[in-house]
Tab-separated table of C-alpha atoms and ligand atoms in Angstrom:
chain	number	residue	atom	x	y	z
Q	192	MET	CA	-6.705	33.193	28.421
Q	193	THR	CA	-8.432	30.084	29.559
Q	194	THR	CA	-10.499	28.249	27.005
Q	195	GLN	CA	-13.928	26.944	27.719
Q	196	ILE	CA	-13.919	23.155	27.800
Q	197	LYS	CA	-17.035	21.517	26.484
Q	198	LEU	CA	-18.466	18.065	27.003
Q	199	LEU	CA	-20.937	17.046	24.344
Q	200	ARG	CA	-23.157	14.185	25.527
Q	201	GLY	CA	-25.158	11.963	23.196
Q	202	ARG	CA	-25.139	8.766	21.239
Q	203	VAL	CA	-21.683	8.839	19.586
Q	204	LEU	CA	-20.795	7.199	16.268
Q	205	SER	CA	-17.352	7.413	14.627
Q	206	PHE	CA	-15.814	5.327	11.881
Q	207	THR	CA	-12.342	3.864	12.101
Q	208	ALA	CA	-12.270	2.094	8.735
Q	209	GLU	CA	-14.566	1.593	5.712
Q	210	PRO	CA	-17.271	-0.892	6.670
Q	211	GLN	CA	-16.875	-3.985	4.509
Q	212	GLY	CA	-20.553	-4.962	4.751
Q	213	PRO	CA	-23.831	-3.978	6.361
Q	214	ASP	CA	-22.915	-5.817	9.596
Q	215	ASP	CA	-19.201	-4.809	9.894
Q	216	THR	CA	-19.214	-3.669	13.483
Q	217	ASP	CA	-15.406	-3.544	13.544
Q	218	ALA	CA	-15.375	-0.480	11.284
Q	219	TYR	CA	-16.846	1.968	13.867
Q	220	SER	CA	-17.250	2.726	17.443
Q	221	TYR	CA	-20.766	3.394	18.792
Q	222	LEU	CA	-21.469	4.534	22.326
Q	223	GLU	CA	-25.077	4.571	23.560
Q	224	ASP	CA	-24.268	7.103	26.355
Q	225	GLY	CA	-21.127	8.686	24.910
Q	226	ALA	CA	-19.412	12.042	25.151
Q	227	ILE	CA	-16.864	14.149	23.361
Q	228	LEU	CA	-14.530	16.393	25.336
Q	229	ILE	CA	-13.474	19.530	23.424
Q	230	ALA	CA	-11.055	22.348	24.051
Q	231	ASP	CA	-9.206	24.775	21.762
Q	232	GLY	CA	-11.111	23.573	18.731
Q	233	ARG	CA	-9.930	20.009	19.092
Q	234	ILE	CA	-11.264	16.770	20.477
Q	235	LEU	CA	-9.447	15.858	23.631
Q	236	ALA	CA	-11.207	12.546	24.068
Q	237	THR	CA	-14.191	10.538	22.956
Q	238	GLY	CA	-15.621	7.861	25.258
Q	239	ASP	CA	-18.349	6.795	27.631
Q	240	HIS	CA	-20.010	9.739	29.295
Q	241	ASP	CA	-19.508	8.533	32.844
Q	242	THR	CA	-15.755	8.117	32.272
Q	243	LEU	CA	-15.246	11.501	30.570
Q	244	ALA	CA	-17.486	13.376	33.001
Q	245	VAL	CA	-14.831	12.803	35.677
Q	246	GLN	CA	-12.287	14.716	33.565
Q	247	ALA	CA	-14.661	17.493	32.765
Q	248	ALA	CA	-14.426	19.735	35.828
Q	249	GLY	CA	-15.242	23.290	34.833
Q	250	ALA	CA	-16.712	22.184	31.534
Q	251	GLU	CA	-19.914	23.306	29.896
Q	252	ILE	CA	-22.000	20.119	29.489
Q	253	ILE	CA	-24.153	20.102	26.460
Q	254	ASP	CA	-26.558	17.167	26.501
Q	255	HIS	CA	-27.717	16.227	22.993
Q	256	ARG	CA	-29.392	12.940	23.952
Q	257	PRO	CA	-31.147	11.150	22.346
Q	258	ASN	CA	-29.527	12.525	19.205
Q	259	LEU	CA	-26.568	11.100	17.401
Q	260	LEU	CA	-23.132	12.838	17.384
Q	261	MET	CA	-21.006	12.269	14.288
Q	262	ALA	CA	-18.123	13.943	12.524
Q	263	GLY	CA	-19.078	16.926	10.328
Q	264	LEU	CA	-20.000	16.151	6.770
Q	265	ILE	CA	-17.579	16.668	3.907
Q	266	ASP	CA	-18.628	17.764	0.392
Q	267	THR	CA	-15.839	17.252	-2.126
Q	268	HIS	CA	-17.270	19.012	-5.140
Q	269	ILE	CA	-19.451	22.132	-5.098
Q	270	HIS	CA	-19.630	25.505	-6.949
Q	271	TYR	CA	-20.114	28.483	-4.677
Q	272	PRO	CA	-21.014	30.937	-7.499
Q	273	GLN	CA	-23.930	28.679	-8.348
Q	274	VAL	CA	-26.043	29.404	-5.264
Q	275	GLN	CA	-28.557	31.166	-7.549
Q	276	VAL	CA	-28.219	28.612	-10.357
Q	277	ILE	CA	-29.494	25.605	-8.452
Q	278	ALA	CA	-32.771	24.382	-9.913
Q	279	SER	CA	-32.442	25.919	-13.413
Q	280	TRP	CA	-34.722	24.085	-15.794
Q	281	GLY	CA	-34.540	21.898	-18.822
Q	282	ALA	CA	-30.984	21.534	-20.088
Q	283	GLN	CA	-28.064	19.103	-20.224
Q	284	LEU	CA	-24.512	20.015	-19.340
Q	285	LEU	CA	-23.268	22.304	-22.152
Q	286	ASP	CA	-26.583	24.160	-22.633
Q	287	TRP	CA	-27.024	24.425	-18.919
Q	288	LEU	CA	-23.546	26.036	-18.569
Q	289	ASN	CA	-24.192	28.539	-21.395
Q	290	THR	CA	-27.783	29.378	-20.522
Q	291	TYR	CA	-27.669	29.626	-16.726
Q	292	THR	CA	-24.264	29.113	-15.176
Q	293	PHE	CA	-21.945	31.379	-17.142
Q	294	PRO	CA	-24.282	34.404	-16.862
Q	295	ALA	CA	-24.593	33.889	-13.081
Q	296	GLU	CA	-20.839	33.478	-12.640
Q	297	THR	CA	-20.141	36.729	-14.566
Q	298	ARG	CA	-21.576	38.652	-11.623
Q	299	PHE	CA	-18.752	37.433	-9.319
Q	300	ALA	CA	-16.409	40.069	-10.859
Q	301	ASP	CA	-18.035	42.268	-8.226
Q	302	SER	CA	-16.399	41.756	-4.861
Q	303	ASP	CA	-19.535	42.873	-2.945
Q	304	HIS	CA	-21.663	40.288	-4.801
Q	305	SER	CA	-18.992	37.642	-4.141
Q	306	ALA	CA	-18.912	38.477	-0.438
Q	307	ALA	CA	-22.716	38.422	-0.120
Q	308	MET	CA	-23.028	35.097	-1.986
Q	309	ALA	CA	-20.124	33.606	0.076
Q	310	ARG	CA	-22.126	34.381	3.233
Q	311	HIS	CA	-25.221	32.659	1.814
Q	312	PHE	CA	-23.110	29.746	0.679
Q	313	TYR	CA	-21.620	29.108	4.106
Q	314	ASP	CA	-24.993	29.524	5.756
Q	315	GLN	CA	-26.269	26.729	3.542
Q	316	LEU	CA	-23.330	24.434	4.267
Q	317	ILE	CA	-23.762	24.915	8.026
Q	318	ALA	CA	-27.528	24.431	7.862
Q	319	HIS	CA	-26.949	21.118	6.107
Q	320	GLY	CA	-24.195	19.877	8.435
Q	321	THR	CA	-21.320	20.292	6.009
Q	322	THR	CA	-18.207	21.471	7.820
Q	323	THR	CA	-15.659	20.991	5.037
Q	324	ALA	CA	-16.111	21.478	1.291
Q	325	VAL	CA	-13.991	21.663	-1.882
Q	326	ALA	CA	-15.403	24.391	-4.006
Q	327	TYR	CA	-14.952	25.952	-7.405
Q	328	CYS	CA	-14.970	29.786	-7.305
Q	329	SER	CA	-15.605	31.852	-10.477
Q	330	VAL	CA	-12.794	32.955	-12.799
Q	331	HIS	CA	-12.442	36.192	-10.782
Q	332	ARG	CA	-9.783	36.480	-8.139
Q	333	ALA	CA	-12.283	38.513	-6.040
Q	334	SER	CA	-14.596	35.493	-5.824
Q	335	ALA	CA	-11.857	33.368	-4.363
Q	336	ASP	CA	-10.824	36.049	-1.909
Q	337	ALA	CA	-14.403	36.270	-0.739
Q	338	TYR	CA	-14.678	32.536	-0.435
Q	339	PHE	CA	-11.587	32.157	1.705
Q	340	ALA	CA	-12.195	35.253	3.756
Q	341	GLU	CA	-15.665	33.999	4.800
Q	342	ALA	CA	-14.327	30.541	5.644
Q	343	GLU	CA	-11.578	32.098	7.754
Q	344	ARG	CA	-14.190	34.238	9.577
Q	345	ARG	CA	-16.100	31.108	10.468
Q	346	GLY	CA	-13.029	28.978	11.276
Q	347	MET	CA	-13.941	26.316	8.776
Q	348	ARG	CA	-11.584	23.854	7.046
Q	349	MET	CA	-12.233	24.658	3.429
Q	350	ILE	CA	-10.549	23.952	0.053
Q	351	GLY	CA	-11.091	25.889	-3.148
Q	352	GLY	CA	-9.720	27.775	-6.061
Q	353	LYS	CA	-10.562	30.216	-8.828
Q	354	VAL	CA	-11.464	28.449	-12.074
Q	355	LEU	CA	-9.080	28.743	-14.970
Q	356	MET	CA	-11.005	29.280	-18.239
Q	357	ASP	CA	-9.639	31.079	-21.261
Q	358	ARG	CA	-11.940	29.914	-24.104
Q	359	ASN	CA	-15.497	28.788	-24.910
Q	360	ALA	CA	-16.974	31.150	-22.294
Q	361	PRO	CA	-18.443	34.675	-22.585
Q	362	GLU	CA	-16.565	37.901	-22.294
Q	363	GLY	CA	-16.148	38.745	-18.639
Q	364	LEU	CA	-15.611	35.086	-17.765
Q	365	ARG	CA	-12.320	34.432	-19.456
Q	366	ASP	CA	-8.824	34.832	-18.103
Q	367	THR	CA	-5.628	34.250	-20.149
Q	368	PRO	CA	-3.018	31.545	-19.497
Q	369	GLN	CA	-0.766	34.160	-17.842
Q	370	THR	CA	-3.431	36.022	-15.774
Q	371	GLY	CA	-4.901	32.737	-14.658
Q	372	TYR	CA	-1.467	31.567	-13.592
Q	373	ASP	CA	-0.609	34.866	-11.864
Q	374	ASP	CA	-3.976	35.081	-10.023
Q	375	SER	CA	-3.771	31.478	-8.867
Q	376	LYS	CA	-0.214	32.044	-7.678
Q	377	ALA	CA	-1.279	35.131	-5.726
Q	378	LEU	CA	-4.266	33.293	-4.208
Q	379	ILE	CA	-1.978	30.425	-3.166
Q	380	ALA	CA	0.371	32.904	-1.481
Q	381	ASP	CA	-2.529	34.618	0.283
Q	382	TRP	CA	-4.590	31.677	1.376
Q	383	HIS	CA	-2.999	28.238	0.994
Q	384	SER	CA	-2.147	26.756	4.420
Q	385	LYS	CA	-3.497	29.841	6.127
Q	386	GLY	CA	-5.235	28.392	9.228
Q	387	ARG	CA	-7.585	25.711	8.027
Q	388	LEU	CA	-7.589	26.698	4.303
Q	389	SER	CA	-6.078	24.959	1.299
Q	390	TYR	CA	-5.909	25.897	-2.360
Q	391	ALA	CA	-7.013	23.778	-5.265
Q	392	VAL	CA	-5.631	24.502	-8.756
Q	393	THR	CA	-8.846	24.539	-10.717
Q	394	PRO	CA	-8.875	24.265	-14.514
Q	395	ARG	CA	-12.681	24.124	-15.032
Q	396	PHE	CA	-12.542	21.410	-17.706
Q	397	ALA	CA	-10.743	20.725	-20.962
Q	398	ILE	CA	-13.317	22.548	-23.043
Q	399	THR	CA	-12.783	25.955	-21.369
Q	400	SER	CA	-8.994	25.870	-21.333
Q	401	THR	CA	-6.504	26.097	-24.211
Q	402	PRO	CA	-3.484	23.824	-24.224
Q	403	ALA	CA	-1.455	26.904	-23.230
Q	404	GLN	CA	-3.567	27.307	-20.108
Q	405	LEU	CA	-3.412	23.644	-19.129
Q	406	GLU	CA	0.322	23.787	-19.569
Q	407	LEU	CA	0.513	26.595	-17.012
Q	408	ALA	CA	-1.966	24.791	-14.738
Q	409	GLY	CA	0.474	21.853	-14.837
Q	410	ALA	CA	3.238	24.218	-13.860
Q	411	LEU	CA	1.202	25.398	-10.839
Q	412	VAL	CA	0.684	21.861	-9.778
Q	413	ALA	CA	4.394	21.073	-10.090
Q	414	GLU	CA	5.357	24.236	-8.164
Q	415	HIS	CA	2.742	23.652	-5.431
Q	416	PRO	CA	2.541	19.871	-4.942
Q	417	ASP	CA	0.789	20.289	-1.641
Q	418	CYS	CA	-2.188	22.069	-3.330
Q	419	TYR	CA	-5.165	20.120	-4.509
Q	420	VAL	CA	-6.266	19.913	-8.169
Q	421	GLN	CA	-9.907	19.901	-9.211
Q	422	THR	CA	-11.576	19.603	-12.585
Q	423	HIS	CA	-14.434	17.835	-14.420
Q	424	LEU	CA	-14.128	14.598	-16.372
Q	425	SER	CA	-16.403	12.623	-18.698
Q	426	GLU	CA	-19.742	13.822	-17.405
Q	427	ASN	CA	-21.713	13.956	-20.634
Q	428	HIS	CA	-21.384	12.500	-24.181
Q	429	ALA	CA	-21.474	15.836	-25.972
Q	430	GLU	CA	-18.783	17.152	-23.641
Q	431	ILE	CA	-16.585	14.142	-24.357
Q	432	ALA	CA	-17.093	14.493	-28.128
Q	433	TYR	CA	-16.204	18.222	-28.042
Q	434	THR	CA	-13.116	17.573	-25.907
Q	435	ALA	CA	-11.929	15.012	-28.466
Q	436	GLU	CA	-12.335	17.702	-31.194
Q	437	LEU	CA	-10.347	20.259	-29.159
Q	438	TYR	CA	-7.585	17.834	-28.225
Q	439	PRO	CA	-7.319	15.499	-31.254
Q	440	GLN	CA	-3.911	14.177	-30.190
Q	441	ALA	CA	-5.062	12.962	-26.767
Q	442	PRO	CA	-5.890	9.260	-26.484
Q	443	ASP	CA	-9.017	10.062	-24.484
Q	444	TYR	CA	-10.472	12.713	-22.147
Q	445	LEU	CA	-8.316	11.818	-19.132
Q	446	GLY	CA	-5.279	11.755	-21.425
Q	447	VAL	CA	-5.609	15.529	-21.747
Q	448	TYR	CA	-5.157	16.020	-18.030
Q	449	GLU	CA	-2.431	13.317	-17.964
Q	450	HIS	CA	-0.488	15.134	-20.689
Q	451	PHE	CA	-0.356	18.368	-18.730
Q	452	GLY	CA	0.649	16.820	-15.378
Q	453	LEU	CA	-2.672	17.369	-13.657
Q	454	LEU	CA	-3.148	13.840	-12.275
Q	455	THR	CA	-1.884	13.271	-8.728
Q	456	PRO	CA	-3.404	11.677	-5.598
Q	457	LYS	CA	-4.616	15.203	-4.671
Q	458	SER	CA	-6.608	15.473	-7.937
Q	459	LEU	CA	-10.403	15.382	-7.696
Q	460	LEU	CA	-12.199	14.608	-10.936
Q	461	GLY	CA	-15.858	15.495	-10.842
Q	462	HIS	CA	-18.293	12.977	-12.362
Q	463	ALA	CA	-16.029	10.504	-14.144
Q	464	ILE	CA	-19.014	8.598	-15.551
Q	465	HIS	CA	-18.269	7.554	-19.141
Q	466	LEU	CA	-14.722	6.091	-18.864
Q	467	THR	CA	-12.642	3.828	-21.109
Q	468	PRO	CA	-10.595	0.940	-19.614
Q	469	ARG	CA	-7.443	2.991	-20.299
Q	470	GLU	CA	-8.812	5.894	-18.284
Q	471	ILE	CA	-9.811	3.602	-15.440
Q	472	GLY	CA	-6.266	2.110	-15.395
Q	473	LEU	CA	-4.859	5.590	-15.387
Q	474	LEU	CA	-7.010	6.655	-12.374
Q	475	ALA	CA	-5.786	3.599	-10.485
Q	476	GLU	CA	-2.167	4.258	-11.408
Q	477	THR	CA	-2.090	7.985	-10.524
Q	478	GLY	CA	-4.315	7.846	-7.463
Q	479	ALA	CA	-6.518	10.658	-8.755
Q	480	LYS	CA	-9.976	10.572	-7.181
Q	481	PRO	CA	-13.248	10.362	-9.161
Q	482	VAL	CA	-16.090	12.267	-7.410
Q	483	PHE	CA	-19.631	10.840	-7.543
Q	484	CYS	CA	-22.221	13.622	-7.797
Q	485	PRO	CA	-25.528	11.763	-7.855
Q	486	THR	CA	-28.114	14.573	-7.640
Q	487	SER	CA	-26.288	16.459	-10.405
Q	488	ASN	CA	-25.944	13.407	-12.590
Q	489	LEU	CA	-29.651	12.743	-12.412
Q	490	PHE	CA	-30.580	16.366	-12.738
Q	491	LEU	CA	-28.547	16.943	-15.920
Q	492	GLY	CA	-29.287	13.420	-17.251
Q	493	SER	CA	-25.574	12.796	-17.378
Q	494	GLY	CA	-25.446	9.073	-16.563
Q	495	LEU	CA	-24.810	6.517	-13.854
Q	496	PHE	CA	-21.527	6.515	-11.884
Q	497	ASP	CA	-20.041	3.023	-11.734
Q	498	ASP	CA	-18.993	2.997	-8.100
Q	499	ALA	CA	-18.361	-0.722	-7.760
Q	500	GLY	CA	-16.564	-0.907	-11.103
Q	501	LEU	CA	-14.069	1.771	-10.103
Q	502	ARG	CA	-13.635	0.428	-6.567
Q	503	GLY	CA	-12.942	-2.960	-8.121
Q	504	HIS	CA	-9.802	-1.446	-9.603
Q	505	GLY	CA	-8.646	-0.136	-6.190
Q	506	ILE	CA	-9.767	3.440	-6.926
Q	507	THR	CA	-10.925	5.670	-4.021
Q	508	ASN	CA	-14.195	7.409	-4.974
Q	509	ALA	CA	-15.295	10.630	-3.236
Q	510	ILE	CA	-18.961	11.789	-3.083
Q	511	ALA	CA	-20.350	15.272	-3.382
Q	512	THR	CA	-23.343	17.512	-4.064
Q	513	ASP	CA	-22.124	19.509	-7.105
Q	514	VAL	CA	-24.539	22.351	-6.384
Q	515	GLY	CA	-25.741	24.122	-8.591
Q	516	ALA	CA	-26.205	21.228	-11.025
Q	517	GLY	CA	-26.679	19.225	-7.842
Q	518	THR	CA	-30.144	19.779	-6.422
Q	519	SER	CA	-29.490	19.811	-2.701
Q	520	TYR	CA	-26.774	20.987	-0.308
Q	521	SER	CA	-27.538	18.054	1.841
Q	522	MET	CA	-24.999	15.182	1.883
Q	523	LEU	CA	-27.902	13.116	3.283
Q	524	GLN	CA	-29.960	13.768	0.170
Q	525	THR	CA	-26.819	13.098	-1.850
Q	526	LEU	CA	-26.697	9.614	-0.289
Q	527	ASN	CA	-30.425	9.204	-0.989
Q	528	GLU	CA	-29.960	9.806	-4.730
Q	529	GLY	CA	-26.656	7.925	-4.685
Q	530	TYR	CA	-28.443	4.894	-3.348
Q	531	LYS	CA	-30.880	5.017	-6.269
Q	532	VAL	CA	-28.147	5.534	-8.922
Q	533	LEU	CA	-26.373	2.470	-7.600
Q	534	GLN	CA	-29.661	0.481	-7.360
Q	535	LEU	CA	-30.157	1.084	-11.093
Q	536	GLN	CA	-26.844	-0.736	-11.691
Q	537	GLY	CA	-27.509	-3.600	-9.298
Q	538	GLN	CA	-25.098	-2.087	-6.686
Q	539	ASN	CA	-25.858	-1.473	-3.106
Q	540	LEU	CA	-25.044	1.415	-0.775
Q	541	HIS	CA	-25.631	0.150	2.741
Q	542	PRO	CA	-26.042	2.809	5.471
Q	543	LEU	CA	-22.787	2.075	7.304
Q	544	ARG	CA	-20.754	2.599	4.112
Q	545	ALA	CA	-22.885	5.596	3.219
Q	546	PHE	CA	-22.206	7.447	6.483
Q	547	HIS	CA	-18.595	6.436	6.408
Q	548	TRP	CA	-18.346	7.892	2.865
Q	549	ILE	CA	-19.623	11.348	3.742
Q	550	THR	CA	-17.318	11.584	6.813
Q	551	ARG	CA	-14.099	9.594	7.053
Q	552	GLY	CA	-14.323	8.276	3.448
Q	553	ASN	CA	-14.268	11.780	1.938
Q	554	ALA	CA	-11.599	12.761	4.414
Q	555	VAL	CA	-9.456	9.839	3.220
Q	556	ALA	CA	-9.998	10.938	-0.393
Q	557	LEU	CA	-8.646	14.355	0.634
Q	558	GLY	CA	-5.789	12.861	2.741
Q	559	LEU	CA	-7.253	14.608	5.760
Q	560	GLN	CA	-8.403	11.692	7.904
Q	561	ASP	CA	-6.003	12.647	10.685
Q	562	ARG	CA	-7.709	16.008	11.006
Q	563	ILE	CA	-11.434	15.666	10.096
Q	564	GLY	CA	-13.978	12.983	9.377
Q	565	THR	CA	-13.784	11.086	12.671
Q	566	LEU	CA	-14.226	11.807	16.359
Q	567	ALA	CA	-10.778	10.561	17.255
Q	568	ALA	CA	-8.806	12.357	20.021
Q	569	GLY	CA	-6.513	15.019	18.582
Q	570	THR	CA	-8.716	15.710	15.510
Q	571	GLU	CA	-10.455	19.015	14.849
Q	572	ALA	CA	-13.817	19.337	16.606
Q	573	ASP	CA	-16.130	19.529	13.557
Q	574	ILE	CA	-19.163	17.628	14.789
Q	575	ILE	CA	-22.824	17.319	13.829
Q	576	VAL	CA	-25.841	16.343	15.848
Q	577	LEU	CA	-28.312	14.239	13.903
Q	578	ASN	CA	-32.022	13.771	14.736
Q	579	ALA	CA	-33.589	10.852	12.927
Q	580	ARG	CA	-37.018	11.933	14.148
Q	581	ALA	CA	-36.840	15.471	12.781
Q	582	THR	CA	-40.049	15.248	10.808
Q	583	ASP	CA	-43.367	13.520	11.560
Q	584	ALA	CA	-42.744	11.071	8.712
Q	585	MET	CA	-39.277	10.214	10.005
Q	586	ALA	CA	-40.551	9.853	13.627
Q	587	LEU	CA	-43.305	7.501	12.425
Q	588	ARG	CA	-40.773	5.383	10.547
Q	589	MET	CA	-38.387	5.384	13.526
Q	590	GLN	CA	-41.133	3.816	15.696
Q	591	CYS	CA	-40.276	0.616	13.861
Q	592	ALA	CA	-36.448	0.967	13.690
Q	593	THR	CA	-34.607	-1.219	16.138
Q	594	THR	CA	-30.935	-1.035	14.978
Q	595	LEU	CA	-28.351	1.688	14.363
Q	596	SER	CA	-28.269	0.705	10.729
Q	597	GLU	CA	-31.992	1.201	10.324
Q	598	GLU	CA	-31.740	4.643	11.962
Q	599	LEU	CA	-28.924	5.553	9.613
Q	600	PHE	CA	-30.901	4.439	6.645
Q	601	VAL	CA	-33.861	6.623	7.691
Q	602	LEU	CA	-31.411	9.567	7.846
Q	603	GLN	CA	-29.867	8.520	4.537
Q	604	MET	CA	-33.250	8.358	2.657
Q	605	MET	CA	-35.406	10.950	4.489
Q	606	GLY	CA	-32.860	13.313	6.124
Q	607	ASP	CA	-31.979	16.853	5.100
Q	608	ASP	CA	-31.199	20.107	6.922
Q	609	ARG	CA	-34.137	19.477	9.313
Q	610	ALA	CA	-32.291	16.438	10.642
Q	611	ILE	CA	-29.195	18.517	11.575
Q	612	ASP	CA	-29.942	19.688	15.099
Q	613	GLN	CA	-26.534	21.382	15.723
Q	614	VAL	CA	-23.193	21.839	13.986
Q	615	TYR	CA	-19.892	22.452	15.696
Q	616	VAL	CA	-17.054	23.991	13.772
Q	617	ALA	CA	-13.729	23.679	15.629
Q	618	GLY	CA	-15.786	23.268	18.832
Q	619	THR	CA	-18.053	26.307	18.296
Q	620	ALA	CA	-21.793	25.767	17.871
Q	621	MET	CA	-22.838	27.418	14.600
Q	622	LYS	CA	-26.625	27.050	14.763
Q	623	PRO	CA	-28.451	29.678	16.774
Q	624	SER	CA	-30.656	27.095	18.567
Q	625	ASP	CA	-30.934	23.363	19.103
Q	626	ASN	CA	-32.646	20.854	21.357
Q	627	ALA	CA	-29.725	20.380	23.807
Q	628	GLN	CA	-29.767	20.900	27.572
Q	629	ARG	CA	-26.828	22.997	28.790
Q	630	GLN	CA	-25.248	23.009	32.159
Q	631	GLN	CA	-22.030	24.347	33.720
Q	632	VAL	CA	-20.173	22.097	36.179
X	247	GUN	N1	-18.357	21.021	-16.232
X	247	GUN	C1	-17.697	22.196	-16.357
X	247	GUN	N2	-18.230	23.141	-15.496
X	247	GUN	C2	-19.184	22.559	-14.846
X	247	GUN	C3	-20.123	22.950	-13.825
X	247	GUN	O1	-20.151	24.097	-13.373
X	247	GUN	N3	-20.978	22.026	-13.390
X	247	GUN	C4	-21.004	20.744	-13.850
X	247	GUN	N4	-21.871	19.861	-13.341
X	247	GUN	N5	-20.180	20.314	-14.777
X	247	GUN	C5	-19.297	21.229	-15.263
X	248	ZN	ZN1	-19.010	20.634	-10.947
């Protein structure tokens, strides 16, 4: 079978390193009339249009000019069973979990419900330009099966796992140390490294796991060192106090996860807001990755993530939506709120670093920069098309934008799903329509 070769034409932006400042032009390549040559789900070449057009005999040419082509966006922390929890009013973390989240997650025992919600979940990711995410499923094995099956159907690179939780949760939402271990093991056998899928061992957080369960979670991590680990850390003061009561022998919150062998460079720690110096040192030492979830942290009133402080210790921070405590699926809106959270602390998120963060930066945090997050030849063809004039207000603002950085900042502050004109997953266009011109040569 011959594969259709595609040549995407547009303004092409791809990062090669983390920009060290707002004018660091060495950290990216930008082509005003660029193109990306794609076949078999991969990028064959990225370069000037006129150069690549010569190699593109027989290709379908898809002209996205004047829009901007970038790598697909990466969301490193999201809860797929919370698609109907987003925008639930009036509570902070522990009340919010008990009042809204746990009841909603109980319904994922039903595999039909899980499958239907997984379809909605992926529709939202695609609409918002997210081509890879790391998600929590519910406690039920069926929810994780539905999550991975739908990702496989769409050809997406996705990471996830069923949550382990054996206490402080309602009936119907608790496993046991042994069933949690056995179900995780079975899911790893069924899904991990299958095509573009990876498993994350997922103890929800210290409060919902007994020591016996965290012990077995540590065993899973030791037995499957190539799996990811995801959990929550130091999001909220009441959560931290309760964790200290439940684990009185631990030196601090992170010490709980340390004790059970859950901290590796593949560990993603959602929130990580209220940390002690010892915990910060331990993050630096183990290479575990804090995940900044700005819309969630503001929504639940959790606190302000100290990005610069952690980076100052050589820690690699990821960034994510955390839907359904997060209030938008959009990684652009996540940057918008992230910008404000950092402003409140006298820190600055310039647009080059912002767009690096949601593409190559999150790929680096996941150890996947050779596969996703850039437009380099040989990587997987997950690509988005960005329109900085998607709304009247954006178009008006763009009349006065003269630089790439200004355009990116308009997208960072005003962009959302309306600014995502098309999304390619492994080279296949996922949105039913866009503003491109198509032509066969
Ligand atoms: N901590 C434990 N579970 C959750 C969750 O579902 N969302 C958030 N934001 N924090 C958590
Ligand atoms: Zn979360």
